[in-house]
Structures are given as C-alpha cells and as structure tokens.
Amino acid sequence: MRDDDTIDDQGAPQGMTGRSDDTPSSVQVGVLREPRSLRTRLGGLVNLRRRRPALLAAGVLCCLGLTAVAGVQALPDERADDRLGTEAALAERAQQQAASRAEVRTPVTVVPSSPAATSPTAATPSPTPSATRTTRPKPRPKPKPRPKRIVPVAGLDQAQMDNAKEIVKAGRAMGVPRRALVIAVATAMQESNLYNYASGVLPESQNYPHQAIGWDHDSVGLFQQRPSSGWGEVGQLMDPAFATRAFLTALLEIPGWADLPLTVAAQAVQISAYPDLYAQHEWRATEVVAAILV
C-alpha cells in the first residue's frame, strides 16, 4: 500500500471507507503531493550549500585562466610596440647623422703667432722630438794649456832655458826672493850647464828623463847632487823641481846668505873643489831670471 493511501485513510471521517467523494481526487493529490515538492526543494538547497565551495573554486580558476590568456595575448602586442618604437628611434637617429654629415663644414684657419707670417696658411705640425733629435758629437776634451815658451837668452838653447824656468818656478812656489833664484840658476850653470844629467855610475838614473850622462861619481841632476851624501833618492834628484827645493832649502839655512857674494853662498851649499867658478855665471843668471819673471 502507498504512503498516500495510508494518509488518506487516517484523515477520512469515521463512517467512510476508501477515498471520500466529497474531496476531489485532484485536490487530494495536490494536497498530498505538496510535502514531496517541498522536500525536494529543501534537498536542492542543501545540496547547493554543499557545492558552493567547489563552485567558487571553479569560478576562481576560470577567472585566472582568462586573465592568463589575456596576458599572454597582450605580451606579444607590447613587445611589438616596443620593437616598433626602437626601430623608429634608430631610423630617426640615422636620418639626423646623415643630415649632419651632409652639412658643409667650414675649415678652421690657424693664425700663426709669429708676426713675420703674413699669409693665413694652415698650421704646419711641429716635428716630433725624435725627428729633430740629432746626435751631437761628444765634446772633445780641452787640450791642456801648453806652458809658455820663453825665448832663450844669454846664449842658452831651449832645453837650457826650460830647465832654468823650472828652477824659477820651484823657487817662487817656495816664496824665496829673487836673489835666491839668481844664485840657484848660476849654480846649475856651473854644475851641469843647465842640462839634466844622469850618471854612468848609477844606471838607475838613466831610467828617468835626462839630457846627458856624466861620470862624476854618483852625482845626478841639474845640481849634481849625490844620493850617497843624503840629498835624496836617485829618482827624486832626477826631478828638476825636487832638486831645486833641496838646494834652496840648504841655502836658506846659511846665516846671512842674502848678503854674501854669489860664489860664497853657492860654495857654502855645494862644497865644490872649485869655489870661485860660480861667480862667472852671475850676470847670465840675472838676465835669465829677469826674462822668466817678466
């Protein structure tokens, strides 16, 4: 038996069996079926509430998909716009460069700083230092000044005059007076005739510059001084300057030498076997010293 039949039987007045004829069947059906439609509607609402989160999620995903598709479609368009803008800018710059190159350039005229240059010409580039650099020859060493040659006087030759000059030079370096110079030159005239002698007895003396060779014992040099007598070494006595200093040093030690006759003063230094022979050279020695000291 259906549920509808049970409900109908329970709601009928007593004394009636089956379906009542007072109420149309159509009404009964409609009244009895109304609870089913209401139940169905309520069930649909419940199902709708349960499905709402899923529907919302589906809607969100759909919106996101549409946005992504729109963005993907928009990117090529934006890139295309950027590319078109870049190409337009490059084309415009190329036109500007072409226009600037086509302009007529005015040459620059350089005015020379020198007042002598009258015509306006282009500046000539200065040569590089490497082009103008020239190899300068090394400066030659200056030659040593030659000693002034004094013309011989008093019958002397040039070698004798040069030796007399060495005697005067050494005496002046010592600061002796002219009288001592005359005595020294006169003594050398008597002893060696103003030649620098080596000794045949002392072969060593011949190793030094000399102008003659003598045989008077071991006497050497302008003043014929003997190494054995303590005047000095052989090589020292062969030097005219050293020999002169040795003679003048001994002369200055003689008391009153400047007031003595020339021959006495010379003999006091030399102690010669012929003491009177020095006097004959006094006038020549005086002339020679005067010629050198001029």
Tab-separated table of C-alpha atoms in Angstrom, residues 57-268:
chain	number	residue	atom	x	y	z
A	57	ALA	CA	36.931	27.403	-6.661
A	58	ALA	CA	35.912	26.555	-10.164
A	59	GLY	CA	34.947	30.153	-10.806
A	60	VAL	CA	38.254	31.477	-9.475
A	61	LEU	CA	40.219	29.090	-11.628
A	62	CYS	CA	38.211	30.117	-14.626
A	63	CYS	CA	38.910	33.812	-13.981
A	64	LEU	CA	42.613	33.140	-13.544
A	65	GLY	CA	42.738	31.206	-16.776
A	66	LEU	CA	41.043	34.032	-18.655
A	67	THR	CA	43.493	36.565	-17.159
A	68	ALA	CA	46.499	34.448	-18.114
A	69	VAL	CA	45.223	34.057	-21.643
A	70	ALA	CA	44.652	37.803	-21.891
A	71	GLY	CA	48.162	38.496	-20.555
A	72	VAL	CA	49.742	36.059	-22.969
A	73	GLN	CA	47.889	37.695	-25.793
A	74	ALA	CA	48.904	41.153	-24.590
A	75	LEU	CA	52.678	40.402	-24.292
A	76	PRO	CA	53.337	39.969	-27.979
A	77	ASP	CA	51.470	43.181	-28.616
A	78	GLU	CA	53.559	45.123	-26.060
A	79	ARG	CA	56.782	43.647	-27.385
A	80	ALA	CA	55.728	44.531	-30.868
A	81	ASP	CA	55.042	48.115	-29.732
A	82	ASP	CA	58.474	48.341	-28.065
A	83	ARG	CA	60.170	46.953	-31.140
A	84	LEU	CA	58.369	49.419	-33.363
A	85	GLY	CA	59.384	52.294	-31.045
A	86	THR	CA	63.055	51.217	-31.066
A	87	GLU	CA	63.125	50.875	-34.840
A	88	ALA	CA	61.552	54.302	-35.188
A	89	ALA	CA	64.142	55.854	-32.862
A	90	LEU	CA	67.029	54.213	-34.771
A	91	ALA	CA	65.615	55.389	-38.077
A	92	GLU	CA	65.293	58.942	-36.762
A	93	ARG	CA	68.897	58.910	-35.425
A	94	ALA	CA	70.200	57.609	-38.766
A	95	GLN	CA	68.423	60.456	-40.555
A	96	GLN	CA	69.969	63.006	-38.143
A	97	GLN	CA	73.502	61.588	-38.676
A	98	ALA	CA	73.044	61.605	-42.427
A	99	ALA	CA	71.879	65.212	-42.266
A	100	SER	CA	74.841	66.262	-40.107
A	101	ARG	CA	77.315	64.578	-42.440
A	102	ALA	CA	75.742	66.299	-45.392
A	103	GLU	CA	76.288	69.732	-43.840
A	104	VAL	CA	79.097	71.871	-45.291
A	105	ARG	CA	81.970	72.088	-42.843
A	106	THR	CA	83.923	75.343	-42.664
A	107	PRO	CA	87.709	74.766	-42.478
A	108	VAL	CA	89.418	76.285	-39.439
A	109	THR	CA	92.215	78.714	-40.220
A	110	VAL	CA	95.078	78.844	-37.707
A	111	VAL	CA	96.670	82.258	-37.349
A	112	PRO	CA	100.445	81.921	-36.781
A	113	SER	CA	101.725	83.523	-33.600
A	114	SER	CA	104.853	84.859	-35.279
A	115	PRO	CA	104.407	88.431	-36.574
A	116	ALA	CA	106.587	87.625	-39.570
A	117	ALA	CA	103.956	85.273	-41.007
A	118	THR	CA	101.637	87.438	-43.111
A	119	SER	CA	99.739	84.889	-45.225
A	120	PRO	CA	96.988	82.914	-43.438
A	121	THR	CA	98.096	79.359	-44.045
A	122	ALA	CA	97.252	76.172	-42.290
A	123	ALA	CA	99.362	75.462	-39.236
A	124	THR	CA	102.288	73.220	-40.009
A	125	PRO	CA	102.537	70.402	-37.490
A	126	SER	CA	105.676	70.665	-35.440
A	127	PRO	CA	108.089	67.812	-35.989
A	128	THR	CA	108.278	65.204	-33.337
A	129	PRO	CA	111.257	65.258	-30.964
A	130	SER	CA	112.521	62.031	-32.472
A	131	ALA	CA	112.680	63.656	-35.916
A	132	THR	CA	114.518	66.776	-34.764
A	133	ARG	CA	116.852	64.996	-32.417
A	134	THR	CA	120.308	64.853	-33.843
A	135	THR	CA	123.278	63.061	-32.488
A	136	ARG	CA	125.635	65.668	-31.199
A	137	PRO	CA	129.274	64.792	-31.287
A	138	LYS	CA	130.861	64.338	-27.944
A	139	PRO	CA	132.753	67.412	-26.886
A	140	ARG	CA	136.436	66.998	-27.278
A	141	PRO	CA	138.423	67.382	-24.126
A	142	LYS	CA	140.063	70.730	-23.934
A	143	PRO	CA	143.763	70.430	-24.513
A	144	LYS	CA	145.902	71.317	-21.589
A	145	PRO	CA	147.420	74.717	-21.967
A	146	ARG	CA	150.967	74.455	-23.082
A	147	PRO	CA	153.498	76.169	-20.903
A	148	LYS	CA	154.570	79.470	-22.281
A	149	ARG	CA	157.822	79.046	-24.097
A	150	ILE	CA	160.307	81.680	-23.130
A	151	VAL	CA	162.750	82.740	-25.793
A	152	PRO	CA	166.242	81.702	-24.719
A	153	VAL	CA	168.563	84.498	-23.616
A	154	ALA	CA	172.163	84.779	-22.534
A	155	GLY	CA	173.354	82.285	-25.150
A	156	LEU	CA	171.190	79.393	-23.875
A	157	ASP	CA	169.310	76.907	-26.024
A	158	GLN	CA	165.693	75.990	-25.493
A	159	ALA	CA	166.425	72.943	-23.293
A	160	GLN	CA	168.635	75.029	-21.013
A	161	MET	CA	166.045	77.805	-20.873
A	162	ASP	CA	163.284	75.337	-19.962
A	163	ASN	CA	165.375	73.944	-17.098
A	164	ALA	CA	166.070	77.468	-15.831
A	165	LYS	CA	162.327	78.086	-15.923
A	166	GLU	CA	161.728	75.002	-13.754
A	167	ILE	CA	164.216	76.330	-11.189
A	168	VAL	CA	162.493	79.727	-11.049
A	169	LYS	CA	159.055	78.122	-10.861
A	170	ALA	CA	160.023	75.889	-7.921
A	171	GLY	CA	161.670	78.833	-6.123
A	172	ARG	CA	158.624	81.029	-6.499
A	173	ALA	CA	156.434	78.254	-5.130
A	174	MET	CA	158.654	78.306	-2.039
A	175	GLY	CA	158.388	82.092	-1.837
A	176	VAL	CA	162.115	82.811	-1.940
A	177	PRO	CA	163.386	86.230	-3.069
A	178	ARG	CA	164.848	86.918	-6.492
A	179	ARG	CA	168.412	86.827	-5.133
A	180	ALA	CA	168.000	83.145	-4.191
A	181	LEU	CA	166.740	82.404	-7.702
A	182	VAL	CA	169.774	84.008	-9.302
A	183	ILE	CA	172.144	82.030	-7.026
A	184	ALA	CA	170.334	78.768	-7.888
A	185	VAL	CA	170.459	79.367	-11.673
A	186	ALA	CA	174.143	80.366	-11.565
A	187	THR	CA	174.996	77.227	-9.533
A	188	ALA	CA	173.174	74.963	-12.061
A	189	MET	CA	175.081	76.670	-14.911
A	190	GLN	CA	178.364	75.743	-13.260
A	191	GLU	CA	177.418	72.204	-12.143
A	192	SER	CA	175.537	70.881	-15.214
A	193	ASN	CA	175.422	73.706	-17.767
A	194	LEU	CA	171.615	73.658	-17.154
A	195	TYR	CA	171.196	70.106	-18.518
A	196	ASN	CA	169.568	67.329	-16.522
A	197	TYR	CA	172.357	64.768	-16.134
A	198	ALA	CA	172.086	61.074	-15.448
A	199	SER	CA	175.092	59.154	-14.084
A	200	GLY	CA	177.047	56.473	-15.819
A	201	VAL	CA	177.950	55.150	-12.371
A	202	LEU	CA	174.232	54.838	-11.416
A	203	PRO	CA	172.471	53.046	-14.293
A	204	GLU	CA	169.220	53.501	-12.342
A	205	SER	CA	169.343	57.246	-13.022
A	206	GLN	CA	169.136	56.602	-16.744
A	207	ASN	CA	165.618	55.218	-16.298
A	208	TYR	CA	164.361	58.787	-15.727
A	209	PRO	CA	164.129	61.638	-18.244
A	210	HIS	CA	167.577	63.050	-18.789
A	211	GLN	CA	169.527	65.101	-21.330
A	212	ALA	CA	173.096	63.972	-20.748
A	213	ILE	CA	175.195	61.374	-18.882
A	214	GLY	CA	178.058	62.272	-16.545
A	215	TRP	CA	180.701	60.256	-14.741
A	216	ASP	CA	181.490	62.333	-11.691
A	217	HIS	CA	180.937	59.720	-9.021
A	218	ASP	CA	177.204	59.306	-8.308
A	219	SER	CA	176.319	62.958	-8.991
A	220	VAL	CA	172.983	63.414	-10.848
A	221	GLY	CA	170.534	66.126	-11.910
A	222	LEU	CA	170.847	69.880	-12.502
A	223	PHE	CA	172.829	70.490	-9.294
A	224	GLN	CA	174.906	67.267	-9.490
A	225	GLN	CA	173.679	66.198	-6.058
A	226	ARG	CA	174.869	62.828	-4.763
A	227	PRO	CA	172.417	60.312	-3.307
A	228	SER	CA	175.252	58.927	-1.188
A	229	SER	CA	175.590	62.351	0.514
A	230	GLY	CA	171.961	62.320	1.662
A	231	TRP	CA	170.402	64.677	-0.870
A	232	GLY	CA	167.644	62.224	-1.726
A	233	GLU	CA	166.772	59.190	-3.803
A	234	VAL	CA	168.030	58.842	-7.365
A	235	GLY	CA	164.591	59.286	-8.864
A	236	GLN	CA	163.931	62.380	-6.709
A	237	LEU	CA	167.184	64.068	-7.645
A	238	MET	CA	166.469	63.488	-11.348
A	239	ASP	CA	163.386	65.706	-10.943
A	240	PRO	CA	164.370	69.395	-11.517
A	241	ALA	CA	161.714	70.689	-9.116
A	242	PHE	CA	162.810	68.396	-6.265
A	243	ALA	CA	166.488	69.123	-6.849
A	244	THR	CA	165.793	72.901	-6.765
A	245	ARG	CA	163.871	72.673	-3.480
A	246	ALA	CA	166.719	70.671	-1.940
A	247	PHE	CA	169.271	73.345	-2.980
A	248	LEU	CA	167.215	76.337	-1.832
A	249	THR	CA	166.372	74.705	1.490
A	250	ALA	CA	170.082	74.317	2.209
A	251	LEU	CA	170.787	77.924	1.025
A	252	LEU	CA	168.153	79.415	3.322
A	253	GLU	CA	169.813	77.714	6.307
A	254	ILE	CA	173.084	79.662	5.773
A	255	PRO	CA	173.199	82.684	8.099
A	256	GLY	CA	173.213	85.969	6.139
A	257	TRP	CA	173.158	84.201	2.765
A	258	ALA	CA	171.470	87.147	1.049
A	259	ASP	CA	174.443	89.465	1.915
A	260	LEU	CA	177.130	87.006	0.824
A	261	PRO	CA	178.793	87.096	-2.569
A	262	LEU	CA	177.160	84.695	-5.016
A	263	THR	CA	180.156	82.425	-5.216
A	264	VAL	CA	180.488	82.213	-1.406
A	265	ALA	CA	176.814	81.437	-0.929
A	266	ALA	CA	176.867	78.758	-3.677
A	267	GLN	CA	180.043	77.203	-2.299
A	268	ALA	CA	178.569	77.028	1.211
